[in-house]
Coordinates of C-alpha atoms and ligand atoms in Angstrom, one line a residue:
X1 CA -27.2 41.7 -2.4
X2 CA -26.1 39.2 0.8
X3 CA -28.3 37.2 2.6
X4 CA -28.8 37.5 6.3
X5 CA -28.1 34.6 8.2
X6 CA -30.4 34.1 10.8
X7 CA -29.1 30.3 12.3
X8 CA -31.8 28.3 13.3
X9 CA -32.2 28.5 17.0
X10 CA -33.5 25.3 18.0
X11 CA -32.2 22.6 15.4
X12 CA -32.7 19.2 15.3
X13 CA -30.3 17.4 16.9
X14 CA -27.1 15.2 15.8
X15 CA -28.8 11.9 16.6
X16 CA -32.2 12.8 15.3
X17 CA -30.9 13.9 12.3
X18 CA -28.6 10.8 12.0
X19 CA -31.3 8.8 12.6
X20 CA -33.3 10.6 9.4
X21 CA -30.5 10.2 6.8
X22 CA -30.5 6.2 7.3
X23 CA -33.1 6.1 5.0
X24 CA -34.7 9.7 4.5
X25 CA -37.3 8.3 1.6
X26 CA -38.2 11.6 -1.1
X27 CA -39.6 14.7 0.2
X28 CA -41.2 14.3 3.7
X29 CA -38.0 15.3 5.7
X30 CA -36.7 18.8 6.0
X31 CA -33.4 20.7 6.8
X32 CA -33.4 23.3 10.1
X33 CA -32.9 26.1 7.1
X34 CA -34.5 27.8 4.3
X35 CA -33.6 30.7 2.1
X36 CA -36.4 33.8 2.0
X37 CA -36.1 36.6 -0.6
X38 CA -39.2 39.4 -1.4
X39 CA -40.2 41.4 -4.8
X40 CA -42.5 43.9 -5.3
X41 CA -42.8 46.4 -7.5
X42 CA -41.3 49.1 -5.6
X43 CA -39.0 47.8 -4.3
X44 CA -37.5 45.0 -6.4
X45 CA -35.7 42.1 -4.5
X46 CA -35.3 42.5 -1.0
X47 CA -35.2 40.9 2.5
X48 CA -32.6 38.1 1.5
X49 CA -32.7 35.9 4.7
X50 CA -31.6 32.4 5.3
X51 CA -33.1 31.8 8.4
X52 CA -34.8 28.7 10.7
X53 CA -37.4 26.8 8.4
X54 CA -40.7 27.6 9.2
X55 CA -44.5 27.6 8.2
X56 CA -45.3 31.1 6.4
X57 CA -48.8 32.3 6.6
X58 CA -51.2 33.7 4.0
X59 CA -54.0 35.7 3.6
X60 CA -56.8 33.4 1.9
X61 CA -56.8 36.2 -1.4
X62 CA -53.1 35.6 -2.0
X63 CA -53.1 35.4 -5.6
X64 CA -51.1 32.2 -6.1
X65 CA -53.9 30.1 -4.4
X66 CA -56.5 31.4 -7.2
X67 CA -54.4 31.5 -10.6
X68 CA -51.5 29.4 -9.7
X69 CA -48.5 32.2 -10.8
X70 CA -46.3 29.5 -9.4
X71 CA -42.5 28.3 -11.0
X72 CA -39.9 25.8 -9.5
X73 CA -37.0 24.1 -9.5
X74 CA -35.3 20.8 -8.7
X75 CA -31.7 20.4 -7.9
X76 CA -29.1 18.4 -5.5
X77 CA -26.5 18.6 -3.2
X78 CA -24.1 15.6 -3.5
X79 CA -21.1 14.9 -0.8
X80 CA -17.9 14.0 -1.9
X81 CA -15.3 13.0 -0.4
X82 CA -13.8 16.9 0.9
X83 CA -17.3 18.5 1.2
X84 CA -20.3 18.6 -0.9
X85 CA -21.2 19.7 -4.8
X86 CA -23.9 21.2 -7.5
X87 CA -24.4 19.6 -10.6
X88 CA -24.6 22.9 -13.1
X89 CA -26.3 25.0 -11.0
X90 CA -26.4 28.0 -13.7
X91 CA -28.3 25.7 -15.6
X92 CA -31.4 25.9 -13.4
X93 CA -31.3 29.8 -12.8
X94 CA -31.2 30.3 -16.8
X95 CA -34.3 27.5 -16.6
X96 CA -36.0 29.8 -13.2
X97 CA -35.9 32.5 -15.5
X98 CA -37.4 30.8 -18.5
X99 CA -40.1 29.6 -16.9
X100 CA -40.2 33.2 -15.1
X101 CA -40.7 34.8 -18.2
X102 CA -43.6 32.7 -19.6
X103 CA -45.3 33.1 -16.2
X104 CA -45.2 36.8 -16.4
X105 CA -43.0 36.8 -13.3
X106 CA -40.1 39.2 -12.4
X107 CA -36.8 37.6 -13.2
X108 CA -34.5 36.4 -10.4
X109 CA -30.9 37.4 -11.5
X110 CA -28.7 34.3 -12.1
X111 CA -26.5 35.1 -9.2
X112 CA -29.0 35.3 -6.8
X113 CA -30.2 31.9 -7.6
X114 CA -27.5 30.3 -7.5
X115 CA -26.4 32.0 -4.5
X116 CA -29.5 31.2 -2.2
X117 CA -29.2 27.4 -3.3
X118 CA -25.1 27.7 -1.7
X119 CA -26.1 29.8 1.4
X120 CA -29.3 27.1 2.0
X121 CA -26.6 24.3 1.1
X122 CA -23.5 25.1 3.2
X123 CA -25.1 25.8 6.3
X124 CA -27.6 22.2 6.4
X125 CA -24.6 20.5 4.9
X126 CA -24.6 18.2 7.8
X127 CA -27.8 17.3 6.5
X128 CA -27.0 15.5 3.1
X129 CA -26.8 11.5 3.5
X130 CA -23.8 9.5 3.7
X131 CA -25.5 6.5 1.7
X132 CA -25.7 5.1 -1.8
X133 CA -27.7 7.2 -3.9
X134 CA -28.3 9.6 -0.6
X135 CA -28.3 13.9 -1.8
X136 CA -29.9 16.5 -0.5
X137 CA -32.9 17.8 -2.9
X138 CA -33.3 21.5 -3.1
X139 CA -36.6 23.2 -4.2
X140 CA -36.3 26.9 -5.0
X141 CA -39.3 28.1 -6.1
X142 CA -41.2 31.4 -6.1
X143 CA -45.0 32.2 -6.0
X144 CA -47.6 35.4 -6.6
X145 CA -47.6 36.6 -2.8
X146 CA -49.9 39.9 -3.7
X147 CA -53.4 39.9 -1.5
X148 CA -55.3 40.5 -5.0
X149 CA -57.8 38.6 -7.0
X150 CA -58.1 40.7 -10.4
X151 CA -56.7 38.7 -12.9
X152 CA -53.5 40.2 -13.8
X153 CA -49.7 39.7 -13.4
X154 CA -49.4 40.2 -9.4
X155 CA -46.9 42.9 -8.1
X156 CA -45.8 41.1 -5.2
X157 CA -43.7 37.6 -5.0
X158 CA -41.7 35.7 -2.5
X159 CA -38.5 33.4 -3.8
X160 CA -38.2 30.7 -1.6
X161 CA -35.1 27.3 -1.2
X162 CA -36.1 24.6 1.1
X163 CA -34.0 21.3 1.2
X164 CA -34.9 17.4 1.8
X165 CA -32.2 14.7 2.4
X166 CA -33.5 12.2 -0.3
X167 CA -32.3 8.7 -0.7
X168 CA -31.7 6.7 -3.9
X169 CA -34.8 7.5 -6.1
X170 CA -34.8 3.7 -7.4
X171 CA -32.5 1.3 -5.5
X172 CA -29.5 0.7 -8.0
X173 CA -29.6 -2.1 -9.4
X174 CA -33.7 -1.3 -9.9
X175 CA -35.8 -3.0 -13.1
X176 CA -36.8 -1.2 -15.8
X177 CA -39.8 0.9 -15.2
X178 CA -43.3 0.1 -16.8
X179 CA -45.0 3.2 -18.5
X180 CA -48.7 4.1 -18.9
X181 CA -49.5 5.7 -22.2
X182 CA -52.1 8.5 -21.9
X183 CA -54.4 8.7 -24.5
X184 CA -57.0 10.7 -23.3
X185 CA -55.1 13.8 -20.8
X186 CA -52.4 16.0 -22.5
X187 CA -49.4 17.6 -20.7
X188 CA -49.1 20.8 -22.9
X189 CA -50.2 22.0 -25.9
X190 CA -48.6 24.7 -28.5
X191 CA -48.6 28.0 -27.0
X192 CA -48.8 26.5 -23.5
X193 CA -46.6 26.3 -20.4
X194 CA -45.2 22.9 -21.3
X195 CA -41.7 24.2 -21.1
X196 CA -41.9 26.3 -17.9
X197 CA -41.1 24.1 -14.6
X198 CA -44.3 25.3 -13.1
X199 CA -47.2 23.6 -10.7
X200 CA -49.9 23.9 -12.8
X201 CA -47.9 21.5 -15.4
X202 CA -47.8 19.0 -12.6
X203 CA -51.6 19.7 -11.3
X204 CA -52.4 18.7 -14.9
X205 CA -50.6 15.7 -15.2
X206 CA -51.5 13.6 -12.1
X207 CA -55.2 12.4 -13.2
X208 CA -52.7 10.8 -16.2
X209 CA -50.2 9.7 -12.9
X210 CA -53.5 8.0 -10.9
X211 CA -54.8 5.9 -14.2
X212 CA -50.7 5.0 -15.0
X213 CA -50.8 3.1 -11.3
X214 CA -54.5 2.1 -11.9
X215 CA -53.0 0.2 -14.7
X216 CA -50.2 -1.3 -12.9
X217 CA -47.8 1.3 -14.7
X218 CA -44.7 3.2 -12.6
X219 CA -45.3 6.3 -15.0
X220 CA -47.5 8.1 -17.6
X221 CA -45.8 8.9 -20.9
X222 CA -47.6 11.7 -22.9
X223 CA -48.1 12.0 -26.5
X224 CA -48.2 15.6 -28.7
X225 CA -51.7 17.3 -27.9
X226 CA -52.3 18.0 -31.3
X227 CA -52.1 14.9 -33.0
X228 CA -52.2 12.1 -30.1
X229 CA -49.2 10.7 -31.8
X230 CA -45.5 12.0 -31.3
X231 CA -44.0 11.1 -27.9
X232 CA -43.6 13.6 -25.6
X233 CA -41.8 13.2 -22.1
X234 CA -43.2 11.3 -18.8
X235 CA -44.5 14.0 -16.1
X236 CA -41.4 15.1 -15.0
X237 CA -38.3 12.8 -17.0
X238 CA -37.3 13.3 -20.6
X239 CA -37.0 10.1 -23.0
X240 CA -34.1 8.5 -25.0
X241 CA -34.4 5.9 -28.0
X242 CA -31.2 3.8 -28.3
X243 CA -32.5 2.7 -32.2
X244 CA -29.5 0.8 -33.4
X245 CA -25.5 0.4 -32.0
X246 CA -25.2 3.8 -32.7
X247 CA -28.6 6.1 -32.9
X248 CA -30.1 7.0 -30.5
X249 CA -33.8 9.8 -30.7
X250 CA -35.0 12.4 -28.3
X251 CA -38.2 14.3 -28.9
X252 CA -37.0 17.8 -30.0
X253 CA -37.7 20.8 -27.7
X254 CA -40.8 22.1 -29.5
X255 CA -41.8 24.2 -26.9
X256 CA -44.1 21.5 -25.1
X257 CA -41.5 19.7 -23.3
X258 CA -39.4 20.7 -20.3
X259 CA -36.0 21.1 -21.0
X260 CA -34.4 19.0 -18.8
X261 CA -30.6 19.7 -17.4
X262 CA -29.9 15.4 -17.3
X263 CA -31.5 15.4 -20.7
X264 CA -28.9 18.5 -21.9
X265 CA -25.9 16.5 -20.2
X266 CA -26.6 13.0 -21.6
X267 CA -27.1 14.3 -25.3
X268 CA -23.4 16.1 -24.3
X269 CA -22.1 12.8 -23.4
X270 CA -23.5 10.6 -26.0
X271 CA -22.1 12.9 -28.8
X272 CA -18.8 12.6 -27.0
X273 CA -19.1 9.0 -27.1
X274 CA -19.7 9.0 -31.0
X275 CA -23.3 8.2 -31.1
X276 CA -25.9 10.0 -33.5
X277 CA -28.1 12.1 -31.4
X278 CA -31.3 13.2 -33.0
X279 CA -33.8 15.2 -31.4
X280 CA -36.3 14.7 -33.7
X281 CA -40.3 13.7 -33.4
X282 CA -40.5 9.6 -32.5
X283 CA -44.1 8.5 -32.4
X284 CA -46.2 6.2 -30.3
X285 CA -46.6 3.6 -33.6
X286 CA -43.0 3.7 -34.6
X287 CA -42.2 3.2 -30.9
X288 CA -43.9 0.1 -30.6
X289 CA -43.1 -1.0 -34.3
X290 CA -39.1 -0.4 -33.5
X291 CA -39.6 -2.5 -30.1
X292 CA -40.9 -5.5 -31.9
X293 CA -39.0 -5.4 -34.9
X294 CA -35.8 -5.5 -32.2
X295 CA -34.6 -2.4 -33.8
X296 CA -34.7 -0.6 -30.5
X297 CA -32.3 -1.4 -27.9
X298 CA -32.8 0.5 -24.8
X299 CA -35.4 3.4 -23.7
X300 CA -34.5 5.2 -21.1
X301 CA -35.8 8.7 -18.4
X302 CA -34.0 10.7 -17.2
X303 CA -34.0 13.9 -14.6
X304 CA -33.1 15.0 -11.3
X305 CA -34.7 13.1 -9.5
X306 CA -34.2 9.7 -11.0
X307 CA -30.8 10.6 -12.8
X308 CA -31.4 7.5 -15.8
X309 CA -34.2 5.1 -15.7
X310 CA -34.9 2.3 -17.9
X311 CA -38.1 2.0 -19.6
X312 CA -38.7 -2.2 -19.8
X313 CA -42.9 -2.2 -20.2
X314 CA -45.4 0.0 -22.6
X315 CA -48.9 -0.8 -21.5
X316 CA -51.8 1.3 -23.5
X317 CA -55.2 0.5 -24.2
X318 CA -54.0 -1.2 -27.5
X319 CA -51.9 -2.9 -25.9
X320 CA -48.8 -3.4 -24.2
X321 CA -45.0 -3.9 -25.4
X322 CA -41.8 -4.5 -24.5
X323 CA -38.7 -3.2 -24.7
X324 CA -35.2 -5.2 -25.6
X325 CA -35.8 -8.1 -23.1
X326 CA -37.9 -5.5 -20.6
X327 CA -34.2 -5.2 -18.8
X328 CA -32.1 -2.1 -18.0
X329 CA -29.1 -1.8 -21.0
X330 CA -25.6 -1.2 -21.2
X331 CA -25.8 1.9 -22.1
X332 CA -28.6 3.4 -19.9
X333 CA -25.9 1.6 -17.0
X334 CA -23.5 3.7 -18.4
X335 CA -24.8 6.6 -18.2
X336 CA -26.3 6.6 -15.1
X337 CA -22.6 5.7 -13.0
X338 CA -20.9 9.0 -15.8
X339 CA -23.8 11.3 -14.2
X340 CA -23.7 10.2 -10.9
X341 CA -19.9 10.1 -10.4
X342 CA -19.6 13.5 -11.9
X343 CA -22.0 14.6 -9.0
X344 CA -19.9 13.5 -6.6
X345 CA -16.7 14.3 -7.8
X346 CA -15.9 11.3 -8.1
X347 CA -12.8 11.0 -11.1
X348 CA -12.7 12.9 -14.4
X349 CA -15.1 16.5 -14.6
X350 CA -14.4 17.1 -18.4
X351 CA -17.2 19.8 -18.8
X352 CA -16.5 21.7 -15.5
X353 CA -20.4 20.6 -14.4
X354 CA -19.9 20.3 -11.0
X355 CA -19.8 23.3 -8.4
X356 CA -17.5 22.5 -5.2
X357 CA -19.0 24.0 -2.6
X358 CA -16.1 24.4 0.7
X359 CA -17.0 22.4 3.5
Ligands
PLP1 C1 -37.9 18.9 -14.1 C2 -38.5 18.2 -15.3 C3 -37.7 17.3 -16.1 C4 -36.3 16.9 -15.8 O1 -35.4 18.0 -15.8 P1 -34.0 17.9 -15.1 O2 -33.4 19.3 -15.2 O3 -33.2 16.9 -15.9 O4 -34.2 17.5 -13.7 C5 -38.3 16.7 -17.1 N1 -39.6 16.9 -17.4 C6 -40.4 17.7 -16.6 C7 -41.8 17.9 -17.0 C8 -39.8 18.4 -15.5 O5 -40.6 19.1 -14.8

């Protein structure tokens, strides 16, 4: 299937637009384009469109506004120097479908994915910024569209890409974050949807979010539901334990964490550098027992969004701790320039992770 390219009529213009990508903050800016694609039973896919980015409008018993059948994704477009670049694209269409299939949603093929997030890319290409840290964030998501409220898998669905130039998540050169550990809200439980990218994850985690900045925290960490004691993941970045010179821990994907595409690449990388990686169960005791012992050496996030973060500050209601001297590491720097040069093609691409797109 192609999609139809419908230009937008009526674009912004050059200087506008320049004027946006000086400092585009997250997610409040959008691109003239977006990429449009139907299911229903019937029919199956249909109706590929990219076409000028506008409101869509929805009858009040559209399913997705009662039981939230609802998945996403979060991705980038990087420029380099001869056009601009996906960082493992077939990555997120294997994750769309995972989260698909938990959802009881119709699977989008791989190809179609991946081609909606080029089409949507290549033709607002002008629109990703030309500063440090500057990409263009693309959200594909898809959503029950039937007019229906039994409760029951909907037959009807619309696919969706929309893109916002974005600028550098944290400044480089930022402190280590300060986390908020949740003791009383969970993220995901056994059996739940903690490893689909969906909204209702997200719905569920910002009461944690609002008492994290209550507290003076940048971030809610959240611990196993069962036992209120293994680490988890923050709401939307996966954690790393640096233990020794040469250790270094990830919670294990159990089925209540997200599997993240930067958390994938850096346990990739680290191997490759000849550090143990275990993805094994770290709790919330031996976390702050490591970090005042001066076992632990670095704690970083990482995703998408904010590629690698340090974790400096823990803040609970027992108490807070800190990690190393509360001060982004080596290795967490490290990591962060690999990633990001690989994005923008920037020297060596050993794995083959990022997708040239021509200009
Ligand atoms: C998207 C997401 C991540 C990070 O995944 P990346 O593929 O690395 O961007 C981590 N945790 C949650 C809950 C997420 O939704």
């Amino acid at each position: 299937m192609k999609f139809d390219i419908q230009p937008n009529i009526n674009p912004v213009s050059a200087q506008e637009r320049q004027d946006i990508l000086r400092d585009p903050g997250f997610g409040t800016v959008f691109t003239d384009h977006m990429a449009i694609l139907k299911y229903s039973e019937d029919k199956g896919w249909h109706d590929a469109q990219i076409t000028a980015r506008e409101p869509i409008s929805l009858d009040p018993a559209t399913c997705v506004l009662h039981y939230a059948q609802e998945i996403f994704e979060g991705m980038k477009a990087y420029r380099t120097n001869d056009g601009a670049a996906l960082f493992r694209p077939d990555e997120n269409a294997r994750r769309f479908q995972q989260s698909a299939k938990r959802m009881a949603m119709p699977l989008l093929p791989e190809d179609m994915f991946v081609e909606s997030v080029k089409q949507l890319v290549k033709i607002d290409q002008d629109w990703i910024p030309d500063i440090d840290g500057g990409s263009l964030y693309l959200r594909p998501f898809m959503f029950a569209s039937e007019v229906f409220l039994g409760v029951r898998p909907a037959k009807e669905y619309i696919y969706m890409v929309i893109a916002s130039p974005a600028g550098g998540y944290f400044k480089s050169g930022s402190p280590a974050i300060r986390i908020w550990v949740s003791e009383e809200y969970s993220r995901a439980a056994i059996g739940g949807t903690g490893a689909a990218k969906c909204g209702g994850n997200y719905a569920a985690s910002l009461s944690a979010q609002a008492e994290a900045i209550e507290n003076g925290c940048d971030q809610v960490v959240f611990l196993d539901a069962a036992e209120r004691k293994w680490v988890e993941e923050l709401g939307g970045m996966n954690l790393f334990f640096l233990c020794d010179d040469k250790t270094v821990i990830t919670p294990p994907l159990s089925g209540t964490i997200l599997a993240g595409i930067t958390r994938k690449s850096i346990i990739t990388l680290l191997r490759d550098k000849g550090y143990d990686v275990k993805e094994q169960p770290y709790s919330i005791d031996q976390w702050r027992n490591d970090a005042n012992n001066g076992v632990l050496k670095e704690v970083f996030a990482c995703g998408t969004a904010a590629v690698v973060t340090a974790v400096g500050h823990i803040c609970s209601r027992d108490g807070n701790f800190t990690v190393a001297k509360g001060e982004p590491g080596a290795l967490t720097t490290e990591l962060r320039q690999q990633i990001t040069n690989i994005q923008k093609c920037i020297g060596l691409d050993p794995y083959g992770w990022a997708v040239k797109l021509e200009a």
